């Protein structure tokens, strides 16, 4: 969907058009669920967090000043809901020895999605979030800065560090 149509949907939804909000839901629900799952690694937590985020978005949509900021705002809301729900879970220690084999074989240079997920899982949360937002959700640097509440220069340096750490992790 092009940006102008999306902006129109946001404006219509802000005006109370339920069909417009439903269209936004259909457009963003799956990407937001994927994002939440990548952050948490827990399907139930991800589904609950996204559901909570949609409730929040529906209640506060009128407060959004710029319709172009909806995507960033939605991802930011999901991020906070995932963080809130993850904090309420009991902490379980996991040994790196318990994780599945993560290294790709030398005759197979590309990692499978499962191997890549395993490599991402051992990265620090901030780096995993940056890589997920940039590569799988295809957010622009300025949007990532808004989602994470950090300056764009910090996004660039963290993205660079996360790429280097992921590359290092994949060559082990």
PDB file of N, CA and C in Angstrom, residues 22-105:
ATOM      1  N   UNK A  22      -9.862  -0.973  10.748  1.00  0.00           N
ATOM      2  CA  UNK A  22      -9.773  -2.385  10.405  1.00  0.00           C
ATOM      3  C   UNK A  22      -8.754  -2.608   9.281  1.00  0.00           C
ATOM      4  N   UNK A  23      -8.723  -1.709   8.322  1.00  0.00           N
ATOM      5  CA  UNK A  23      -7.746  -1.821   7.233  1.00  0.00           C
ATOM      6  C   UNK A  23      -6.320  -1.661   7.766  1.00  0.00           C
ATOM      7  N   UNK A  24      -6.126  -0.742   8.700  1.00  0.00           N
ATOM      8  CA  UNK A  24      -4.811  -0.582   9.330  1.00  0.00           C
ATOM      9  C   UNK A  24      -4.441  -1.841  10.109  1.00  0.00           C
ATOM     10  N   UNK A  25      -5.417  -2.404  10.785  1.00  0.00           N
ATOM     11  CA  UNK A  25      -5.196  -3.637  11.533  1.00  0.00           C
ATOM     12  C   UNK A  25      -4.753  -4.754  10.583  1.00  0.00           C
ATOM     13  N   UNK A  26      -5.468  -4.930   9.485  1.00  0.00           N
ATOM     14  CA  UNK A  26      -5.116  -5.986   8.525  1.00  0.00           C
ATOM     15  C   UNK A  26      -3.743  -5.741   7.903  1.00  0.00           C
ATOM     16  N   UNK A  27      -3.386  -4.503   7.732  1.00  0.00           N
ATOM     17  CA  UNK A  27      -2.092  -4.155   7.140  1.00  0.00           C
ATOM     18  C   UNK A  27      -0.931  -4.412   8.091  1.00  0.00           C
ATOM     19  N   UNK A  28      -1.117  -4.128   9.371  1.00  0.00           N
ATOM     20  CA  UNK A  28      -0.004  -4.162  10.317  1.00  0.00           C
ATOM     21  C   UNK A  28      -0.015  -5.302  11.327  1.00  0.00           C
ATOM     22  N   UNK A  29      -1.105  -6.012  11.482  1.00  0.00           N
ATOM     23  CA  UNK A  29      -1.170  -7.013  12.536  1.00  0.00           C
ATOM     24  C   UNK A  29      -0.108  -8.098  12.385  1.00  0.00           C
ATOM     25  N   UNK A  30       0.005  -8.693  11.235  1.00  0.00           N
ATOM     26  CA  UNK A  30       0.990  -9.758  11.051  1.00  0.00           C
ATOM     27  C   UNK A  30       2.430  -9.256  11.221  1.00  0.00           C
ATOM     28  N   UNK A  31       2.814  -8.137  10.593  1.00  0.00           N
ATOM     29  CA  UNK A  31       4.181  -7.644  10.839  1.00  0.00           C
ATOM     30  C   UNK A  31       4.450  -7.318  12.305  1.00  0.00           C
ATOM     31  N   UNK A  32       3.459  -6.790  13.006  1.00  0.00           N
ATOM     32  CA  UNK A  32       3.648  -6.486  14.421  1.00  0.00           C
ATOM     33  C   UNK A  32       3.778  -7.764  15.245  1.00  0.00           C
ATOM     34  N   UNK A  33       3.021  -8.790  14.898  1.00  0.00           N
ATOM     35  CA  UNK A  33       3.142 -10.067  15.614  1.00  0.00           C
ATOM     36  C   UNK A  33       4.509 -10.692  15.368  1.00  0.00           C
ATOM     37  N   UNK A  34       4.992 -10.611  14.134  1.00  0.00           N
ATOM     38  CA  UNK A  34       6.332 -11.143  13.836  1.00  0.00           C
ATOM     39  C   UNK A  34       7.392 -10.383  14.622  1.00  0.00           C
ATOM     40  N   UNK A  35       7.252  -9.072  14.668  1.00  0.00           N
ATOM     41  CA  UNK A  35       8.192  -8.248  15.413  1.00  0.00           C
ATOM     42  C   UNK A  35       8.174  -8.626  16.894  1.00  0.00           C
ATOM     43  N   UNK A  36       6.998  -8.751  17.469  1.00  0.00           N
ATOM     44  CA  UNK A  36       6.878  -9.099  18.884  1.00  0.00           C
ATOM     45  C   UNK A  36       7.481 -10.468  19.155  1.00  0.00           C
ATOM     46  N   UNK A  37       7.268 -11.412  18.253  1.00  0.00           N
ATOM     47  CA  UNK A  37       7.831 -12.750  18.443  1.00  0.00           C
ATOM     48  C   UNK A  37       9.349 -12.711  18.362  1.00  0.00           C
ATOM     49  N   UNK A  38       9.888 -11.936  17.429  1.00  0.00           N
ATOM     50  CA  UNK A  38      11.348 -11.827  17.314  1.00  0.00           C
ATOM     51  C   UNK A  38      11.947 -11.208  18.567  1.00  0.00           C
ATOM     52  N   UNK A  39      11.230 -10.282  19.170  1.00  0.00           N
ATOM     53  CA  UNK A  39      11.743  -9.657  20.394  1.00  0.00           C
ATOM     54  C   UNK A  39      11.684 -10.604  21.582  1.00  0.00           C
ATOM     55  N   UNK A  40      10.613 -11.372  21.666  1.00  0.00           N
ATOM     56  CA  UNK A  40      10.382 -12.170  22.872  1.00  0.00           C
ATOM     57  C   UNK A  40      10.758 -13.641  22.735  1.00  0.00           C
ATOM     58  N   UNK A  41      10.626 -14.194  21.533  1.00  0.00           N
ATOM     59  CA  UNK A  41      10.851 -15.618  21.349  1.00  0.00           C
ATOM     60  C   UNK A  41       9.737 -16.465  21.942  1.00  0.00           C
ATOM     61  N   UNK A  42       8.637 -15.846  22.307  1.00  0.00           N
ATOM     62  CA  UNK A  42       7.521 -16.534  22.945  1.00  0.00           C
ATOM     63  C   UNK A  42       6.229 -16.151  22.215  1.00  0.00           C
ATOM     64  N   UNK A  43       5.614 -17.130  21.560  1.00  0.00           N
ATOM     65  CA  UNK A  43       4.405 -16.854  20.761  1.00  0.00           C
ATOM     66  C   UNK A  43       3.265 -16.281  21.599  1.00  0.00           C
ATOM     67  N   UNK A  44       3.009 -16.878  22.740  1.00  0.00           N
ATOM     68  CA  UNK A  44       1.905 -16.416  23.591  1.00  0.00           C
ATOM     69  C   UNK A  44       2.139 -14.975  24.044  1.00  0.00           C
ATOM     70  N   UNK A  45       3.339 -14.718  24.506  1.00  0.00           N
ATOM     71  CA  UNK A  45       3.671 -13.370  24.954  1.00  0.00           C
ATOM     72  C   UNK A  45       3.522 -12.389  23.791  1.00  0.00           C
ATOM     73  N   UNK A  46       4.009 -12.769  22.620  1.00  0.00           N
ATOM     74  CA  UNK A  46       3.929 -11.897  21.444  1.00  0.00           C
ATOM     75  C   UNK A  46       2.479 -11.598  21.077  1.00  0.00           C
ATOM     76  N   UNK A  47       1.650 -12.625  21.049  1.00  0.00           N
ATOM     77  CA  UNK A  47       0.239 -12.432  20.692  1.00  0.00           C
ATOM     78  C   UNK A  47      -0.462 -11.521  21.706  1.00  0.00           C
ATOM     79  N   UNK A  48      -0.213 -11.761  22.988  1.00  0.00           N
ATOM     80  CA  UNK A  48      -0.827 -10.936  24.031  1.00  0.00           C
ATOM     81  C   UNK A  48      -0.343  -9.492  23.948  1.00  0.00           C
ATOM     82  N   UNK A  49       0.945  -9.326  23.711  1.00  0.00           N
ATOM     83  CA  UNK A  49       1.511  -7.973  23.629  1.00  0.00           C
ATOM     84  C   UNK A  49       0.927  -7.202  22.451  1.00  0.00           C
ATOM     85  N   UNK A  50       0.790  -7.863  21.320  1.00  0.00           N
ATOM     86  CA  UNK A  50       0.232  -7.182  20.138  1.00  0.00           C
ATOM     87  C   UNK A  50      -1.243  -6.860  20.366  1.00  0.00           C
ATOM     88  N   UNK A  51      -1.966  -7.766  20.983  1.00  0.00           N
ATOM     89  CA  UNK A  51      -3.369  -7.494  21.283  1.00  0.00           C
ATOM     90  C   UNK A  51      -3.491  -6.279  22.202  1.00  0.00           C
ATOM     91  N   UNK A  52      -2.663  -6.230  23.246  1.00  0.00           N
ATOM     92  CA  UNK A  52      -2.656  -5.066  24.134  1.00  0.00           C
ATOM     93  C   UNK A  52      -2.307  -3.788  23.370  1.00  0.00           C
ATOM     94  N   UNK A  53      -1.341  -3.915  22.456  1.00  0.00           N
ATOM     95  CA  UNK A  53      -0.930  -2.745  21.679  1.00  0.00           C
ATOM     96  C   UNK A  53      -2.079  -2.236  20.811  1.00  0.00           C
ATOM     97  N   UNK A  54      -2.822  -3.139  20.178  1.00  0.00           N
ATOM     98  CA  UNK A  54      -3.955  -2.712  19.346  1.00  0.00           C
ATOM     99  C   UNK A  54      -5.023  -2.022  20.176  1.00  0.00           C
ATOM    100  N   UNK A  55      -5.244  -2.502  21.368  1.00  0.00           N
ATOM    101  CA  UNK A  55      -6.218  -1.847  22.245  1.00  0.00           C
ATOM    102  C   UNK A  55      -5.744  -0.432  22.568  1.00  0.00           C
ATOM    103  N   UNK A  56      -4.466  -0.305  22.904  1.00  0.00           N
ATOM    104  CA  UNK A  56      -3.898   1.013  23.192  1.00  0.00           C
ATOM    105  C   UNK A  56      -3.973   1.919  21.972  1.00  0.00           C
ATOM    106  N   UNK A  57      -3.600   1.384  20.809  1.00  0.00           N
ATOM    107  CA  UNK A  57      -3.637   2.182  19.579  1.00  0.00           C
ATOM    108  C   UNK A  57      -5.053   2.660  19.274  1.00  0.00           C
ATOM    109  N   UNK A  58      -6.030   1.797  19.470  1.00  0.00           N
ATOM    110  CA  UNK A  58      -7.412   2.191  19.163  1.00  0.00           C
ATOM    111  C   UNK A  58      -7.901   3.292  20.107  1.00  0.00           C
ATOM    112  N   UNK A  59      -7.453   3.236  21.345  1.00  0.00           N
ATOM    113  CA  UNK A  59      -7.899   4.234  22.324  1.00  0.00           C
ATOM    114  C   UNK A  59      -7.195   5.578  22.170  1.00  0.00           C
ATOM    115  N   UNK A  60      -5.976   5.561  21.659  1.00  0.00           N
ATOM    116  CA  UNK A  60      -5.176   6.792  21.641  1.00  0.00           C
ATOM    117  C   UNK A  60      -4.861   7.295  20.228  1.00  0.00           C
ATOM    118  N   UNK A  61      -5.474   6.705  19.232  1.00  0.00           N
ATOM    119  CA  UNK A  61      -5.182   7.086  17.842  1.00  0.00           C
ATOM    120  C   UNK A  61      -5.422   8.569  17.579  1.00  0.00           C
ATOM    121  N   UNK A  62      -6.430   9.127  18.206  1.00  0.00           N
ATOM    122  CA  UNK A  62      -6.743  10.546  17.978  1.00  0.00           C
ATOM    123  C   UNK A  62      -5.618  11.476  18.436  1.00  0.00           C
ATOM    124  N   UNK A  63      -4.765  11.002  19.342  1.00  0.00           N
ATOM    125  CA  UNK A  63      -3.670  11.832  19.855  1.00  0.00           C
ATOM    126  C   UNK A  63      -2.498  11.915  18.887  1.00  0.00           C
ATOM    127  N   UNK A  64      -2.446  11.011  17.910  1.00  0.00           N
ATOM    128  CA  UNK A  64      -1.348  11.013  16.949  1.00  0.00           C
ATOM    129  C   UNK A  64      -1.455  12.262  16.072  1.00  0.00           C
ATOM    130  N   UNK A  65      -0.438  13.095  16.111  1.00  0.00           N
ATOM    131  CA  UNK A  65      -0.480  14.371  15.390  1.00  0.00           C
ATOM    132  C   UNK A  65      -0.188  14.224  13.892  1.00  0.00           C
ATOM    133  N   UNK A  66       0.737  13.356  13.544  1.00  0.00           N
ATOM    134  CA  UNK A  66       1.139  13.188  12.145  1.00  0.00           C
ATOM    135  C   UNK A  66       0.807  11.769  11.695  1.00  0.00           C
ATOM    136  N   UNK A  67      -0.075  11.611  10.713  1.00  0.00           N
ATOM    137  CA  UNK A  67      -0.438  10.265  10.262  1.00  0.00           C
ATOM    138  C   UNK A  67       0.750   9.468   9.729  1.00  0.00           C
ATOM    139  N   UNK A  68       1.787  10.152   9.283  1.00  0.00           N
ATOM    140  CA  UNK A  68       2.975   9.447   8.791  1.00  0.00           C
ATOM    141  C   UNK A  68       3.720   8.736   9.913  1.00  0.00           C
ATOM    142  N   UNK A  69       3.449   9.094  11.133  1.00  0.00           N
ATOM    143  CA  UNK A  69       4.111   8.481  12.274  1.00  0.00           C
ATOM    144  C   UNK A  69       3.412   7.231  12.798  1.00  0.00           C
ATOM    145  N   UNK A  70       2.327   6.805  12.145  1.00  0.00           N
ATOM    146  CA  UNK A  70       1.576   5.665  12.656  1.00  0.00           C
ATOM    147  C   UNK A  70       2.416   4.398  12.739  1.00  0.00           C
ATOM    148  N   UNK A  71       3.136   4.095  11.681  1.00  0.00           N
ATOM    149  CA  UNK A  71       3.930   2.863  11.666  1.00  0.00           C
ATOM    150  C   UNK A  71       4.931   2.835  12.816  1.00  0.00           C
ATOM    151  N   UNK A  72       5.669   3.919  12.987  1.00  0.00           N
ATOM    152  CA  UNK A  72       6.649   4.018  14.059  1.00  0.00           C
ATOM    153  C   UNK A  72       5.957   3.898  15.420  1.00  0.00           C
ATOM    154  N   UNK A  73       4.849   4.565  15.560  1.00  0.00           N
ATOM    155  CA  UNK A  73       4.091   4.562  16.806  1.00  0.00           C
ATOM    156  C   UNK A  73       3.584   3.157  17.138  1.00  0.00           C
ATOM    157  N   UNK A  74       3.120   2.431  16.122  1.00  0.00           N
ATOM    158  CA  UNK A  74       2.619   1.072  16.333  1.00  0.00           C
ATOM    159  C   UNK A  74       3.745   0.143  16.796  1.00  0.00           C
ATOM    160  N   UNK A  75       4.886   0.215  16.131  1.00  0.00           N
ATOM    161  CA  UNK A  75       6.022  -0.622  16.526  1.00  0.00           C
ATOM    162  C   UNK A  75       6.521  -0.265  17.931  1.00  0.00           C
ATOM    163  N   UNK A  76       6.537   1.004  18.223  1.00  0.00           N
ATOM    164  CA  UNK A  76       6.977   1.451  19.545  1.00  0.00           C
ATOM    165  C   UNK A  76       6.024   0.932  20.628  1.00  0.00           C
ATOM    166  N   UNK A  77       4.739   0.992  20.356  1.00  0.00           N
ATOM    167  CA  UNK A  77       3.743   0.496  21.310  1.00  0.00           C
ATOM    168  C   UNK A  77       3.921  -0.997  21.538  1.00  0.00           C
ATOM    169  N   UNK A  78       4.127  -1.756  20.471  1.00  0.00           N
ATOM    170  CA  UNK A  78       4.340  -3.200  20.605  1.00  0.00           C
ATOM    171  C   UNK A  78       5.613  -3.465  21.392  1.00  0.00           C
ATOM    172  N   UNK A  79       6.655  -2.738  21.102  1.00  0.00           N
ATOM    173  CA  UNK A  79       7.914  -2.931  21.821  1.00  0.00           C
ATOM    174  C   UNK A  79       7.717  -2.770  23.325  1.00  0.00           C
ATOM    175  N   UNK A  80       6.987  -1.726  23.723  1.00  0.00           N
ATOM    176  CA  UNK A  80       6.760  -1.496  25.149  1.00  0.00           C
ATOM    177  C   UNK A  80       5.883  -2.580  25.757  1.00  0.00           C
ATOM    178  N   UNK A  81       4.883  -3.046  25.017  1.00  0.00           N
ATOM    179  CA  UNK A  81       4.017  -4.111  25.553  1.00  0.00           C
ATOM    180  C   UNK A  81       4.813  -5.409  25.725  1.00  0.00           C
ATOM    181  N   UNK A  82       5.685  -5.719  24.777  1.00  0.00           N
ATOM    182  CA  UNK A  82       6.529  -6.914  24.906  1.00  0.00           C
ATOM    183  C   UNK A  82       7.435  -6.773  26.126  1.00  0.00           C
ATOM    184  N   UNK A  83       8.039  -5.619  26.277  1.00  0.00           N
ATOM    185  CA  UNK A  83       8.930  -5.382  27.418  1.00  0.00           C
ATOM    186  C   UNK A  83       8.170  -5.515  28.735  1.00  0.00           C
ATOM    187  N   UNK A  84       6.997  -4.918  28.818  1.00  0.00           N
ATOM    188  CA  UNK A  84       6.196  -4.995  30.043  1.00  0.00           C
ATOM    189  C   UNK A  84       5.827  -6.436  30.370  1.00  0.00           C
ATOM    190  N   UNK A  85       5.383  -7.178  29.387  1.00  0.00           N
ATOM    191  CA  UNK A  85       4.977  -8.567  29.617  1.00  0.00           C
ATOM    192  C   UNK A  85       6.184  -9.443  29.960  1.00  0.00           C
ATOM    193  N   UNK A  86       7.309  -9.212  29.307  1.00  0.00           N
ATOM    194  CA  UNK A  86       8.508 -10.014  29.578  1.00  0.00           C
ATOM    195  C   UNK A  86       9.005  -9.778  31.004  1.00  0.00           C
ATOM    196  N   UNK A  87       8.879  -8.565  31.495  1.00  0.00           N
ATOM    197  CA  UNK A  87       9.301  -8.265  32.870  1.00  0.00           C
ATOM    198  C   UNK A  87       8.487  -9.029  33.892  1.00  0.00           C
ATOM    199  N   UNK A  88       7.237  -9.299  33.566  1.00  0.00           N
ATOM    200  CA  UNK A  88       6.367  -9.973  34.529  1.00  0.00           C
ATOM    201  C   UNK A  88       6.566 -11.491  34.548  1.00  0.00           C
ATOM    202  N   UNK A  89       7.334 -12.020  33.594  1.00  0.00           N
ATOM    203  CA  UNK A  89       7.585 -13.459  33.553  1.00  0.00           C
ATOM    204  C   UNK A  89       8.706 -13.834  34.513  1.00  0.00           C
ATOM    205  N   UNK A  90       8.644 -15.053  35.066  1.00  0.00           N
ATOM    206  CA  UNK A  90       9.758 -15.504  35.905  1.00  0.00           C
ATOM    207  C   UNK A  90      11.004 -15.704  35.049  1.00  0.00           C
ATOM    208  N   UNK A  91      12.147 -15.404  35.615  1.00  0.00           N
ATOM    209  CA  UNK A  91      13.413 -15.535  34.891  1.00  0.00           C
ATOM    210  C   UNK A  91      13.862 -16.986  34.907  1.00  0.00           C
ATOM    211  N   UNK A  92      14.255 -17.490  33.730  1.00  0.00           N
ATOM    212  CA  UNK A  92      14.740 -18.857  33.604  1.00  0.00           C
ATOM    213  C   UNK A  92      16.128 -18.798  32.992  1.00  0.00           C
ATOM    214  N   UNK A  93      17.095 -19.399  33.676  1.00  0.00           N
ATOM    215  CA  UNK A  93      18.466 -19.420  33.168  1.00  0.00           C
ATOM    216  C   UNK A  93      18.575 -20.469  32.069  1.00  0.00           C
ATOM    217  N   UNK A  94      19.209 -20.083  30.953  1.00  0.00           N
ATOM    218  CA  UNK A  94      19.413 -20.998  29.835  1.00  0.00           C
ATOM    219  C   UNK A  94      20.898 -21.051  29.536  1.00  0.00           C
ATOM    220  N   UNK A  95      21.415 -22.237  29.472  1.00  0.00           N
ATOM    221  CA  UNK A  95      22.815 -22.423  29.139  1.00  0.00           C
ATOM    222  C   UNK A  95      22.983 -22.361  27.631  1.00  0.00           C
ATOM    223  N   UNK A  96      24.078 -21.782  27.179  1.00  0.00           N
ATOM    224  CA  UNK A  96      24.345 -21.749  25.745  1.00  0.00           C
ATOM    225  C   UNK A  96      24.518 -23.160  25.191  1.00  0.00           C
ATOM    226  N   UNK A  97      24.897 -24.109  26.042  1.00  0.00           N
ATOM    227  CA  UNK A  97      25.031 -25.495  25.610  1.00  0.00           C
ATOM    228  C   UNK A  97      23.680 -26.110  25.275  1.00  0.00           C
ATOM    229  N   UNK A  98      22.596 -25.552  25.830  1.00  0.00           N
ATOM    230  CA  UNK A  98      21.263 -26.082  25.581  1.00  0.00           C
ATOM    231  C   UNK A  98      20.669 -25.604  24.264  1.00  0.00           C
ATOM    232  N   UNK A  99      21.264 -24.572  23.665  1.00  0.00           N
ATOM    233  CA  UNK A  99      20.745 -24.053  22.405  1.00  0.00           C
ATOM    234  C   UNK A  99      21.102 -25.008  21.265  1.00  0.00           C
ATOM    235  N   UNK A 100      20.252 -25.055  20.210  1.00  0.00           N
ATOM    236  CA  UNK A 100      20.571 -25.922  19.083  1.00  0.00           C
ATOM    237  C   UNK A 100      21.847 -25.461  18.389  1.00  0.00           C
ATOM    238  N   UNK A 101      22.426 -26.352  17.623  1.00  0.00           N
ATOM    239  CA  UNK A 101      23.655 -26.032  16.886  1.00  0.00           C
ATOM    240  C   UNK A 101      23.402 -24.807  16.023  1.00  0.00           C
ATOM    241  N   UNK A 102      24.237 -23.794  16.177  1.00  0.00           N
ATOM    242  CA  UNK A 102      24.010 -22.534  15.494  1.00  0.00           C
ATOM    243  C   UNK A 102      24.927 -22.314  14.305  1.00  0.00           C
ATOM    244  N   UNK A 103      26.040 -22.970  14.272  1.00  0.00           N
ATOM    245  CA  UNK A 103      27.015 -22.690  13.223  1.00  0.00           C
ATOM    246  C   UNK A 103      26.626 -23.363  11.921  1.00  0.00           C
ATOM    247  N   UNK A 104      26.740 -22.619  10.822  1.00  0.00           N
ATOM    248  CA  UNK A 104      26.488 -23.195   9.504  1.00  0.00           C
ATOM    249  C   UNK A 104      27.709 -23.993   9.088  1.00  0.00           C
ATOM    250  N   UNK A 105      27.485 -25.054   8.342  1.00  0.00           N
ATOM    251  CA  UNK A 105      28.626 -25.853   7.896  1.00  0.00           C
ATOM    252  C   UNK A 105      29.427 -25.081   6.862  1.00  0.00           C
TER     253      UNK A 105
END
